[in-house]
PDB file of C-alpha atoms and ligand atoms in Angstrom:
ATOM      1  CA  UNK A   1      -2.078  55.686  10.809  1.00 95.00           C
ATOM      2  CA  UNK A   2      -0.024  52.247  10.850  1.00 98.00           C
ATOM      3  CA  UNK A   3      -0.466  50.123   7.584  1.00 98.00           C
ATOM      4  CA  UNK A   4       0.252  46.738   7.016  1.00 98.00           C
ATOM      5  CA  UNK A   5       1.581  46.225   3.249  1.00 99.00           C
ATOM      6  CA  UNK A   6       1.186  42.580   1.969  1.00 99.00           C
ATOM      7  CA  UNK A   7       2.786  42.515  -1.622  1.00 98.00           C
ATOM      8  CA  UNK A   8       0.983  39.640  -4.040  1.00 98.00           C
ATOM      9  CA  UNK A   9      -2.010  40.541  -1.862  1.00 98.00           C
ATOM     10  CA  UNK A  10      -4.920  39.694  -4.457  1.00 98.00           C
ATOM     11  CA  UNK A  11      -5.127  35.805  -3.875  1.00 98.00           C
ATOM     12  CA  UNK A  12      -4.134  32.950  -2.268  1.00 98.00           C
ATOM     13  CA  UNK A  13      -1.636  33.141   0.732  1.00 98.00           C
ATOM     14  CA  UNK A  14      -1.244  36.698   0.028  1.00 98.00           C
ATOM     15  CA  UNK A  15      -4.994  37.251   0.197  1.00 98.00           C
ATOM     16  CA  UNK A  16      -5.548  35.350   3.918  1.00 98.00           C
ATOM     17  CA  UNK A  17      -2.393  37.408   5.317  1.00 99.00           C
ATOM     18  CA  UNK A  18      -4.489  40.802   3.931  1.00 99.00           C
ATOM     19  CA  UNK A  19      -7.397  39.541   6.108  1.00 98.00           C
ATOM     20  CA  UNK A  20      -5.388  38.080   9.355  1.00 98.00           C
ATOM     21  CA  UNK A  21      -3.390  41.453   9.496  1.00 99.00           C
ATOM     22  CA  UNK A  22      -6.967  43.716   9.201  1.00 98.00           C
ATOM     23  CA  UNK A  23      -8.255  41.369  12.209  1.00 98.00           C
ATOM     24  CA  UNK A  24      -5.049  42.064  13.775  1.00 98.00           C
ATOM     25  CA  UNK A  25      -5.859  45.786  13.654  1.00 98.00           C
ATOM     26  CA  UNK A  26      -4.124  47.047  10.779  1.00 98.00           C
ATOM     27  CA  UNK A  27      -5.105  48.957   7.632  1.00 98.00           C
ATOM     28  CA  UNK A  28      -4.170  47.205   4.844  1.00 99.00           C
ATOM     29  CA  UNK A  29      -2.095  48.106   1.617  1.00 99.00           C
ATOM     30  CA  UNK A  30      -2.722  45.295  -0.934  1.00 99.00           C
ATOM     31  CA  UNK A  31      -0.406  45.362  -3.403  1.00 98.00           C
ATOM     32  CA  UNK A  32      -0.784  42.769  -6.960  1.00 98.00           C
ATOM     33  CA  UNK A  33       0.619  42.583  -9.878  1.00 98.00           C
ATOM     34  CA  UNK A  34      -2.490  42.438 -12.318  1.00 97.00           C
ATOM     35  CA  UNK A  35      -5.768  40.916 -10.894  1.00 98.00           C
ATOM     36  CA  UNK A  36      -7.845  43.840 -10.295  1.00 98.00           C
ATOM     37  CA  UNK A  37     -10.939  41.482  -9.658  1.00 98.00           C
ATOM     38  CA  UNK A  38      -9.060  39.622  -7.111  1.00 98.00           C
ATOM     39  CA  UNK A  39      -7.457  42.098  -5.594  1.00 98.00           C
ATOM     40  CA  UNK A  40     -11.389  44.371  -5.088  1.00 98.00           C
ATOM     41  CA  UNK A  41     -11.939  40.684  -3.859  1.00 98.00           C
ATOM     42  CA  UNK A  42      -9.157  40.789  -1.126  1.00 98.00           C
ATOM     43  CA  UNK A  43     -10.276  44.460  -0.450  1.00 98.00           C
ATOM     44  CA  UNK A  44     -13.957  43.818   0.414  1.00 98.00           C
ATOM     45  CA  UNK A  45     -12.912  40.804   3.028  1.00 98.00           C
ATOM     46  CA  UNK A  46     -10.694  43.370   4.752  1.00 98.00           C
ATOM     47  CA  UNK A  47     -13.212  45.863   4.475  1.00 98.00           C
ATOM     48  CA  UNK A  48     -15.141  43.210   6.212  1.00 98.00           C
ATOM     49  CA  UNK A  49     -12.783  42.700   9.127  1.00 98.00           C
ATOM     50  CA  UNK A  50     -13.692  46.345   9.398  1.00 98.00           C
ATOM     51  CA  UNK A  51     -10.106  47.960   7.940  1.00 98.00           C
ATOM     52  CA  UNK A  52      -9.586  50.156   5.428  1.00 98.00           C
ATOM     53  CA  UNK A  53      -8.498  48.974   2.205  1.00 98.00           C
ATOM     54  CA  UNK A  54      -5.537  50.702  -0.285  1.00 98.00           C
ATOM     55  CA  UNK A  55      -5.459  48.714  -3.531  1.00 98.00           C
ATOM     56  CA  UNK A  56      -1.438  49.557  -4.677  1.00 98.00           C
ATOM     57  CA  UNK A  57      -0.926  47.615  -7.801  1.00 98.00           C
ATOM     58  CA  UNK A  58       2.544  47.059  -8.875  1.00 98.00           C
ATOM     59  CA  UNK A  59       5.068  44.632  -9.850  1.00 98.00           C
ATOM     60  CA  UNK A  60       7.490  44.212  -7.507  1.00 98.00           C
ATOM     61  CA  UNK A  61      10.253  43.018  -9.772  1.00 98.00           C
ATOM     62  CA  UNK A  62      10.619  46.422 -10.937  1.00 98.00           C
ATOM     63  CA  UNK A  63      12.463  49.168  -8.950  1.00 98.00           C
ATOM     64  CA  UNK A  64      11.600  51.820 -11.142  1.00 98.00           C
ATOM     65  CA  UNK A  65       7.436  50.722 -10.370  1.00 98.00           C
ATOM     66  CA  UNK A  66       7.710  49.969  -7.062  1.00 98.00           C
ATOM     67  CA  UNK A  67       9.597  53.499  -6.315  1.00 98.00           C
ATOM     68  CA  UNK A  68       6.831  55.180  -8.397  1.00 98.00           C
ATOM     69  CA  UNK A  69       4.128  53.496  -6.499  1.00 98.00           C
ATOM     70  CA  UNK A  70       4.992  53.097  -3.538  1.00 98.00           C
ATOM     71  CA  UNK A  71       7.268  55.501  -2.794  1.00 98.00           C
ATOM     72  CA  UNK A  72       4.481  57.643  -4.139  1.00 98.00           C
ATOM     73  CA  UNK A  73       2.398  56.681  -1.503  1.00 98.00           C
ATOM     74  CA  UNK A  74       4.752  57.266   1.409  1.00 98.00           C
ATOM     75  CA  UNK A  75       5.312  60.737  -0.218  1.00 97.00           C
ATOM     76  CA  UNK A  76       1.379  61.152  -0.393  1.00 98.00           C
ATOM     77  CA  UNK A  77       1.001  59.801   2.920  1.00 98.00           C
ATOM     78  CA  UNK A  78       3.594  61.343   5.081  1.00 94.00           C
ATOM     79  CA  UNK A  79       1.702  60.797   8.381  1.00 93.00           C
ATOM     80  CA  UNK A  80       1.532  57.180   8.225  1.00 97.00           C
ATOM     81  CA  UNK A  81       4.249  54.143   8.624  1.00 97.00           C
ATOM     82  CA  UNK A  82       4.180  51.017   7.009  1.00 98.00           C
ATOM     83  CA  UNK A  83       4.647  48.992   9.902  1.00 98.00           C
ATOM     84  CA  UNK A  84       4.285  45.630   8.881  1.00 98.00           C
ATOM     85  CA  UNK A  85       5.698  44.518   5.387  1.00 99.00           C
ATOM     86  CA  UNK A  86       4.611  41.006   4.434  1.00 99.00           C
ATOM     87  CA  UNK A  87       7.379  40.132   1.053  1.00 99.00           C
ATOM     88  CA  UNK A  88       5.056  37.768  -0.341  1.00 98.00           C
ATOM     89  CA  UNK A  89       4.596  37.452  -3.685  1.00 98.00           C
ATOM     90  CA  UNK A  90       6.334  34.927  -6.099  1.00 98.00           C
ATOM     91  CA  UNK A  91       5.861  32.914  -8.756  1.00 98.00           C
ATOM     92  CA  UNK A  92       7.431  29.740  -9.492  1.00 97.00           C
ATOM     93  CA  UNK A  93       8.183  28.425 -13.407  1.00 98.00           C
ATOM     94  CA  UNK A  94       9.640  24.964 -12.686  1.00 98.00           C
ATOM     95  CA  UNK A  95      12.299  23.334 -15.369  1.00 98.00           C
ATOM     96  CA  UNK A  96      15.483  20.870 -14.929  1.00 98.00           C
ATOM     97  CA  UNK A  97      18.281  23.268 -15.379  1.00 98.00           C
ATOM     98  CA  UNK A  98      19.830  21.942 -18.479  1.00 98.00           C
ATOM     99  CA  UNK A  99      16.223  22.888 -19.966  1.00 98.00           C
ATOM    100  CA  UNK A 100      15.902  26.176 -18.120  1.00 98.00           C
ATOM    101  CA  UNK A 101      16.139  29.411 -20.071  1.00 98.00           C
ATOM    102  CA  UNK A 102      17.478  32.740 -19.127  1.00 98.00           C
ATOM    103  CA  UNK A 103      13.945  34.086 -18.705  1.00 98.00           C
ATOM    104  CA  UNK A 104      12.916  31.070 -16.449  1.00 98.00           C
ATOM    105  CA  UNK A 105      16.039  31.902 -14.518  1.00 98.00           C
ATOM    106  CA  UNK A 106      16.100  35.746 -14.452  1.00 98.00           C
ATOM    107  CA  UNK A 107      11.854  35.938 -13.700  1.00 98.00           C
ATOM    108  CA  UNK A 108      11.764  33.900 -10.951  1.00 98.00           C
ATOM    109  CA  UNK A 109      14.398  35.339  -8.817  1.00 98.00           C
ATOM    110  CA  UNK A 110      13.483  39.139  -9.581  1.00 98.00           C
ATOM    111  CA  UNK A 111       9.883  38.565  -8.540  1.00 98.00           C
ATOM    112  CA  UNK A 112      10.767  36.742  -5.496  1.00 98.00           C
ATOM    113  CA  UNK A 113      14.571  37.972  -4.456  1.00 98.00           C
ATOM    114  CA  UNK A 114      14.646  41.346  -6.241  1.00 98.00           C
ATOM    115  CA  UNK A 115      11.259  41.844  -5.177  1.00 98.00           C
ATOM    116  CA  UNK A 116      11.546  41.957  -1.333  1.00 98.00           C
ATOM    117  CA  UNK A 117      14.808  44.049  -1.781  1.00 98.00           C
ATOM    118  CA  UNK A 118      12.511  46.603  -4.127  1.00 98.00           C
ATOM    119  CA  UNK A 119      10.176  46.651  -1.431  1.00 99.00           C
ATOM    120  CA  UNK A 120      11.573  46.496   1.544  1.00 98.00           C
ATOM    121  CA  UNK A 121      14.553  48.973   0.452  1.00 98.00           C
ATOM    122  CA  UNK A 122      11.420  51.590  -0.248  1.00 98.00           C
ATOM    123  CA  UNK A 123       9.775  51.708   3.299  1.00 98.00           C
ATOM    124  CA  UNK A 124      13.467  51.221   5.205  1.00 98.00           C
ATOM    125  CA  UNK A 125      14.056  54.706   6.476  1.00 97.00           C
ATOM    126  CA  UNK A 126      10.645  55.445   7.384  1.00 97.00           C
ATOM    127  CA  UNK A 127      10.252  52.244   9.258  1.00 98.00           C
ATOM    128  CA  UNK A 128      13.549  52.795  11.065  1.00 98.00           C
ATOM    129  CA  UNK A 129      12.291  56.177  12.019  1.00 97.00           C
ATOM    130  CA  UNK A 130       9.435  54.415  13.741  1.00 97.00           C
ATOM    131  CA  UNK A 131      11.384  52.427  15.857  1.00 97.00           C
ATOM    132  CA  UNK A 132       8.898  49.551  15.807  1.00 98.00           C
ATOM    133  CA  UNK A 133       8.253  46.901  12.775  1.00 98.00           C
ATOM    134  CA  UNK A 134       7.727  43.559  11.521  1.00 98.00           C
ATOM    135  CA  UNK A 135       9.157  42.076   8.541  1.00 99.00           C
ATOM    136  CA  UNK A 136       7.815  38.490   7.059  1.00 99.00           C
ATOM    137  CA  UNK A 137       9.089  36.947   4.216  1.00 99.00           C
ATOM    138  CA  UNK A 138       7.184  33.992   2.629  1.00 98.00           C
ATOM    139  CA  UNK A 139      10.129  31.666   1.601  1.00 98.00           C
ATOM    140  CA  UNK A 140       9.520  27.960   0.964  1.00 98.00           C
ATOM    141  CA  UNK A 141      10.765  24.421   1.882  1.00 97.00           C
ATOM    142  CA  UNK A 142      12.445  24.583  -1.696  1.00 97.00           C
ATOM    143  CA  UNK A 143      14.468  27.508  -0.265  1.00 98.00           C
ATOM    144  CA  UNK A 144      15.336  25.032   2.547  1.00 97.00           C
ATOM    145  CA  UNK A 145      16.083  21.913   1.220  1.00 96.00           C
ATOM    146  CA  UNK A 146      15.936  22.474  -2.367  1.00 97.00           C
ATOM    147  CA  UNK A 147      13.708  21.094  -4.708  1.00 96.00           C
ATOM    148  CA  UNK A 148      14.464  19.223  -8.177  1.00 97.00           C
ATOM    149  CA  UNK A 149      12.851  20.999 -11.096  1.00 98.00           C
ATOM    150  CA  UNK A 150      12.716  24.157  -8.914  1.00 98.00           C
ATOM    151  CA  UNK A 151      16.820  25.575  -8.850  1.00 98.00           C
ATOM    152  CA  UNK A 152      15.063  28.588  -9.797  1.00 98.00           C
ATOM    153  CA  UNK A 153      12.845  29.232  -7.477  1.00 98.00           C
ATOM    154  CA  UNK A 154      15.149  27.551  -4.438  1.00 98.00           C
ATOM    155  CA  UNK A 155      17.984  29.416  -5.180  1.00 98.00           C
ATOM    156  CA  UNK A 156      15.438  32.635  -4.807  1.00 98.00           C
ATOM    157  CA  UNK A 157      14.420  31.714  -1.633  1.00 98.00           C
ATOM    158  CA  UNK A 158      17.338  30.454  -0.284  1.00 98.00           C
ATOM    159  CA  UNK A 159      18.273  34.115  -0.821  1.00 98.00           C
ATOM    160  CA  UNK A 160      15.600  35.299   0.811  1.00 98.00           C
ATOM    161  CA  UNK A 161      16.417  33.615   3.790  1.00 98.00           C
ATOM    162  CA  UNK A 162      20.119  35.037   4.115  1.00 98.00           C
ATOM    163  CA  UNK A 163      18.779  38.164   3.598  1.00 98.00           C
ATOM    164  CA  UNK A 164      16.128  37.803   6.566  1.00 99.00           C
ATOM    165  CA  UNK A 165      18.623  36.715   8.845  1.00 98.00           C
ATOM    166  CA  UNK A 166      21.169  39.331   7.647  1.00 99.00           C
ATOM    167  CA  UNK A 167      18.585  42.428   8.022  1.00 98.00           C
ATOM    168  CA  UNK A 168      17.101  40.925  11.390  1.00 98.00           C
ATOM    169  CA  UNK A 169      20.647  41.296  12.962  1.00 98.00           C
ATOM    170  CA  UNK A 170      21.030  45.081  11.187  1.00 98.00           C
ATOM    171  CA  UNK A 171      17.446  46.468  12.850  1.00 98.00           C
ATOM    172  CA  UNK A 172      16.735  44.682  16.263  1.00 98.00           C
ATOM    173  CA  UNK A 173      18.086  47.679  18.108  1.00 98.00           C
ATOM    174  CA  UNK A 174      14.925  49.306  16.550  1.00 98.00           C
ATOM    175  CA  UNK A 175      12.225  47.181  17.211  1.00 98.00           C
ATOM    176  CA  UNK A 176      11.919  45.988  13.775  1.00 98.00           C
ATOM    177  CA  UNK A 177      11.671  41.911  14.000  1.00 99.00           C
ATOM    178  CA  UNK A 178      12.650  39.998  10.431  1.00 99.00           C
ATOM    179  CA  UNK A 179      11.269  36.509   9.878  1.00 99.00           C
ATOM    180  CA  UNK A 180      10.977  33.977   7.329  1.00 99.00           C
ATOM    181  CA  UNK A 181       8.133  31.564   6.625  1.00 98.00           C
ATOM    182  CA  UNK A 182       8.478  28.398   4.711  1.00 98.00           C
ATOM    183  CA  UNK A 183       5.543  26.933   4.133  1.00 98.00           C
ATOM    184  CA  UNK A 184       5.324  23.456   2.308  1.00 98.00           C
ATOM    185  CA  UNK A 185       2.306  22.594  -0.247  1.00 97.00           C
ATOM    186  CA  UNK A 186      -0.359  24.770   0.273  1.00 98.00           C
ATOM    187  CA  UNK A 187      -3.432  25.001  -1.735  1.00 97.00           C
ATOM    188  CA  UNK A 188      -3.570  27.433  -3.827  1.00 97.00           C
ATOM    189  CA  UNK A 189      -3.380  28.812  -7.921  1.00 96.00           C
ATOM    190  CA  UNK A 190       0.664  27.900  -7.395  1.00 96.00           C
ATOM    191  CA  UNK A 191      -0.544  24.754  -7.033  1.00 96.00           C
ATOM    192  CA  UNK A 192      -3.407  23.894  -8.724  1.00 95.00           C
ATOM    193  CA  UNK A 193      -1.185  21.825 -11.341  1.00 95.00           C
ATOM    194  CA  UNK A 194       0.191  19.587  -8.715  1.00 95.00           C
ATOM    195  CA  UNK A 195      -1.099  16.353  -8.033  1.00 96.00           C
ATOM    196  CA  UNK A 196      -2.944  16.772  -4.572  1.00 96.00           C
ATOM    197  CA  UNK A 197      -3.586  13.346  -4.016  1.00 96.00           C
ATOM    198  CA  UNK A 198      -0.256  11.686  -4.876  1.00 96.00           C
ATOM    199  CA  UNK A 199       1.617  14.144  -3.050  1.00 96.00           C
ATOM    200  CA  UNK A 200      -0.294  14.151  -0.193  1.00 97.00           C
ATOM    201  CA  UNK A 201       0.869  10.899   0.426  1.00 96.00           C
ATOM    202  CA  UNK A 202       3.859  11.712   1.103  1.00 95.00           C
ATOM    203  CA  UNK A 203       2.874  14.468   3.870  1.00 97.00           C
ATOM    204  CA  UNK A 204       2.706  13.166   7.287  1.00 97.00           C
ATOM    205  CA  UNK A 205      -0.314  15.586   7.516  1.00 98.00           C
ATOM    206  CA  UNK A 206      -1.852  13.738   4.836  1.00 97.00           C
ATOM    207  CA  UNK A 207      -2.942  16.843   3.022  1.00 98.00           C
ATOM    208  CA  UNK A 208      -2.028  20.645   1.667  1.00 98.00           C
ATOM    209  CA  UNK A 209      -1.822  23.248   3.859  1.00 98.00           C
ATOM    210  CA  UNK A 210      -4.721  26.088   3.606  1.00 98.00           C
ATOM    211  CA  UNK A 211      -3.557  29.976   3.193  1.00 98.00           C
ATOM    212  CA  UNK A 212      -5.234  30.611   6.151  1.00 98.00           C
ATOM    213  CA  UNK A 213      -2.749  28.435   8.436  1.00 98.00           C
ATOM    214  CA  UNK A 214      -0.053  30.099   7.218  1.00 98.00           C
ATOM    215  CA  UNK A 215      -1.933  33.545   7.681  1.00 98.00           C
ATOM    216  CA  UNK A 216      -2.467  32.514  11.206  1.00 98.00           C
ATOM    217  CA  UNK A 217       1.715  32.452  11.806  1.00 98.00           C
ATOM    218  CA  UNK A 218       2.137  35.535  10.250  1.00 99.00           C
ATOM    219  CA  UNK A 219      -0.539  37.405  12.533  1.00 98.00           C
ATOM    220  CA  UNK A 220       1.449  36.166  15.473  1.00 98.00           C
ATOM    221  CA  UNK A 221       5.118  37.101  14.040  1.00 99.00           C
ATOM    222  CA  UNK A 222       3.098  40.665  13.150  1.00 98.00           C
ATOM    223  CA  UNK A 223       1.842  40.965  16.465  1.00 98.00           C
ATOM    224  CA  UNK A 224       3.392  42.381  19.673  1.00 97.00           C
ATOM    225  CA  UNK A 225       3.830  39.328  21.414  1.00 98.00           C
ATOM    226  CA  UNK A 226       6.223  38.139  18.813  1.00 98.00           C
ATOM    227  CA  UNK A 227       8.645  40.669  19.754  1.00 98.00           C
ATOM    228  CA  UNK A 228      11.996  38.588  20.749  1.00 98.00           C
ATOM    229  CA  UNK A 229      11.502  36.374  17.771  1.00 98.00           C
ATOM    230  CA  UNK A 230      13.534  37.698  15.038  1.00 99.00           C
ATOM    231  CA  UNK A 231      15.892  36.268  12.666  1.00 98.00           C
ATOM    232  CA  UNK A 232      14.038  33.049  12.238  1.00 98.00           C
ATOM    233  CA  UNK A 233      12.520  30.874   9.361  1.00 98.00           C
ATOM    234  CA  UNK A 234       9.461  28.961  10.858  1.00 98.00           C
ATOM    235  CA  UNK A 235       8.429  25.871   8.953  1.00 98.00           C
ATOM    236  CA  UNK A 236       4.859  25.321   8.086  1.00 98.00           C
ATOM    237  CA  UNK A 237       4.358  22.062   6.454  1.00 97.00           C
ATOM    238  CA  UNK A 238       2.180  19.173   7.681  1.00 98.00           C
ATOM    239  CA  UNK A 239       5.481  17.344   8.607  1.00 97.00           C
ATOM    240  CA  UNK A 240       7.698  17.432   5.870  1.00 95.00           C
ATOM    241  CA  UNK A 241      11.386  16.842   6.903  1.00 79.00           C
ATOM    242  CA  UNK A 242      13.322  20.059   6.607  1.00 70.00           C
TER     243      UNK A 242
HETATM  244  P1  LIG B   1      -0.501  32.612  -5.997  1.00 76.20           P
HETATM  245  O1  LIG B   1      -1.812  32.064  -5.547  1.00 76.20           O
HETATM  246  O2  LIG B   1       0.020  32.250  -7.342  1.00 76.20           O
HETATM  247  O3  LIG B   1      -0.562  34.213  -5.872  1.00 76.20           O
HETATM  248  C1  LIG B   1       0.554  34.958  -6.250  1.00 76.20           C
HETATM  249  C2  LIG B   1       0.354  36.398  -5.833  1.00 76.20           C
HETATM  250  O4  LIG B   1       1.549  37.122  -6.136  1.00 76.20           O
HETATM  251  C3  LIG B   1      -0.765  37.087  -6.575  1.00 76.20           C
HETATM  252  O5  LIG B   1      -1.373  37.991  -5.683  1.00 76.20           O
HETATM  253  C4  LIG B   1      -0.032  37.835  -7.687  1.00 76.20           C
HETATM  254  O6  LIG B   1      -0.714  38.997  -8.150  1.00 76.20           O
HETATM  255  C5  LIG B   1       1.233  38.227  -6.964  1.00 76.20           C
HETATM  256  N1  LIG B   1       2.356  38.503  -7.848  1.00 76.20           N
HETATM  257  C6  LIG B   1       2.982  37.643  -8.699  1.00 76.20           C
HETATM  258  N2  LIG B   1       3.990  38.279  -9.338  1.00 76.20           N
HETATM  259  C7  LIG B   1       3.991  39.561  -8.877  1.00 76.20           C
HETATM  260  C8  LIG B   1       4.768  40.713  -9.160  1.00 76.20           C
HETATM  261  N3  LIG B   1       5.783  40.670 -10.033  1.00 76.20           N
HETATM  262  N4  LIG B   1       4.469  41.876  -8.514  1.00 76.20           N
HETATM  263  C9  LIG B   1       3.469  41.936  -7.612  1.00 76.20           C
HETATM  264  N5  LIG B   1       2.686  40.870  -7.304  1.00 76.20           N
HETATM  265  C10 LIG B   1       2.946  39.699  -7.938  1.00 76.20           C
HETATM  266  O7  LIG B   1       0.655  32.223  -4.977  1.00 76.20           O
HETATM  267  P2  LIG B   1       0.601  31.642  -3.465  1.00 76.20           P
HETATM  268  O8  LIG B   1       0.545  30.163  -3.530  1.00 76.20           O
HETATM  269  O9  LIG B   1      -0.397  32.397  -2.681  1.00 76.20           O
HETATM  270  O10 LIG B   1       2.076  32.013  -2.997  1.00 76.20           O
HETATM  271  C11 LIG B   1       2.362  33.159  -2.241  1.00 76.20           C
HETATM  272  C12 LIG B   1       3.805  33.079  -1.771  1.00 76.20           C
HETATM  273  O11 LIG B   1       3.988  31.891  -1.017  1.00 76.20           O
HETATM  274  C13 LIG B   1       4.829  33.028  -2.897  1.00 76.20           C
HETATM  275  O12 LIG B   1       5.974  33.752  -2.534  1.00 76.20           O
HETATM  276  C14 LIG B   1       5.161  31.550  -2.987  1.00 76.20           C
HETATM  277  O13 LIG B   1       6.453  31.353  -3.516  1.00 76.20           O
HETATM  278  C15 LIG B   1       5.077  31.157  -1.537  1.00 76.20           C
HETATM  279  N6  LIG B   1       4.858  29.739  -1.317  1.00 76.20           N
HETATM  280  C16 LIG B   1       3.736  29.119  -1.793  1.00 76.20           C
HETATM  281  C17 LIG B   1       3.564  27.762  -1.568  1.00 76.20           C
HETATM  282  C18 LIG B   1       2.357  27.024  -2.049  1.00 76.20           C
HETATM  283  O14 LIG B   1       2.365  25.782  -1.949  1.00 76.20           O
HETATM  284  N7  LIG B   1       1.328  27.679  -2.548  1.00 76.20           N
HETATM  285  C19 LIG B   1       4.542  27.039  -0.875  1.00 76.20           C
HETATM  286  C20 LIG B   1       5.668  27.694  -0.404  1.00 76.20           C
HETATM  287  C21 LIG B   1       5.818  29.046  -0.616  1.00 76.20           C
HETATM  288  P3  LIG B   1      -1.834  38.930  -9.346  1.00 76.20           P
HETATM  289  O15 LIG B   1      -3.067  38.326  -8.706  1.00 76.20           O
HETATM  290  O16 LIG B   1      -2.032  40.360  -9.745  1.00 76.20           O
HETATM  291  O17 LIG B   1      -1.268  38.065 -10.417  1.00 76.20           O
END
């Protein structure tokens, strides 16, 4: 069996990639953090799209978790690959920097930098031993252009994106494409304390994004059409300048 693994899995962006990948054809691992609701939620739509469904709770920003976890599973499961990995969870805790404190600092990039290495670093051999993969990393526009109130969270991203294009160059020869996607505002509980309406002003779009758009981008990086992209970070945001 091939799995798809989608880390922050339970809602939001995380939650329409779990559903886009299961109509893509793939079983899907949802990993989360805590939201067990959510996360049986996620389960039953991919159920739905007529996939299995392996709930994997665990927090990605520690190694010692995600090697127990996960790396249980691939034990438990030795006759299946993790073929796509979709590095998406993240939080953001936004602060000017003279305010921010070491926690601010230190949670933000282990969730979101730490956290794909964790990951990613845990199915590595087996996926090279496939000799066929995809790799998607949700960045963001802050990771791009960096965003005031958010050093944080950009400098997380930013590293992200080295990373991607770093690993991409490491595992062509096998197959294994690495992408980044930086979405701009999309609707979601990340942003439900943003002003919708003000900021949408200032997207040539007009409006947010919806999880499912930037679902639909990672179905085609994860599919096999998408095979000579690699290396990449695709922007998804209603216009934004980047
Ligand atoms: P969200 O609605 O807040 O959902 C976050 C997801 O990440 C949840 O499934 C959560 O699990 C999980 N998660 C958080 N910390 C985790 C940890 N330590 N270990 C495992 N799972 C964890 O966020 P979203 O808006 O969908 O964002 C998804 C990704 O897109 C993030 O990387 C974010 O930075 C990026 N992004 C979002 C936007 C936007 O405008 N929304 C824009 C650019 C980039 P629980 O449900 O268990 O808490």
């Amino acid at each position: 069996m091939k799995y798809a693994l989608v880390t922050g899995g339970s809602r939001g962006i995380g939650r329409a990639v779990c559903v886009a990948l299961a109509q893509l054809g793939y079983p899907v691992i949802i990993n989360y953090k805590g939201n067990v609701t959510a996360a049986e939620e996620t389960a039953a739509m991919v159920k739905a799209a007529g996939q299995e469904a392996v709930l994997l709770p665990f927090d990605v920003a520690k190694k010692e978790d995600v090697t127990a976890a996960l790396g249980g599973w691939i034990e438990a499961n030795k006759g299946s690959t993790i073929e796509v990995l979709v590095n998406n969870a993240g939080i953001r805790n936004d602060v000017l920097m003279a305010f921010m404190e070491d926690e601010q600092w230190r949670s933000v990039l282990d969730t979101s930098l730490e956290g794909m290495y964790n990951v990613t670093r845990t199915i590595m051999q087996p996926l090279l031993m496939n000799r066929f993969g995809r790799i998607i990393n949700i960045v963001s526009l802050s990771g791009l252009k960096g965003m005031p109130g958010q050093v944080n969270y950009s400098a997380a991203k930013a590293g992200i994106i080295g990373a991607t294009k770093a690993l991409a160059q490491e595992i062509a020869k096998r197959n294994i494409t690495v992408n980044a996607i930086a979405p701009g505002f999309v609707a979601s509980d990340m942003t439900s304390d943003l002003n919708e309406k003000e900021l949408s002003a200032m997207i040539p779009m007009n409006r947010f994004g919806k999880p499912e758009e930037v679902a639909a981008l990672v179905k085609f990086l994860a599919s096999k059409d998408a095979g000579y992209i690699t290396g990449q970070v695709i922007s998804i945001n209603g216009g934004l300048y980047t």
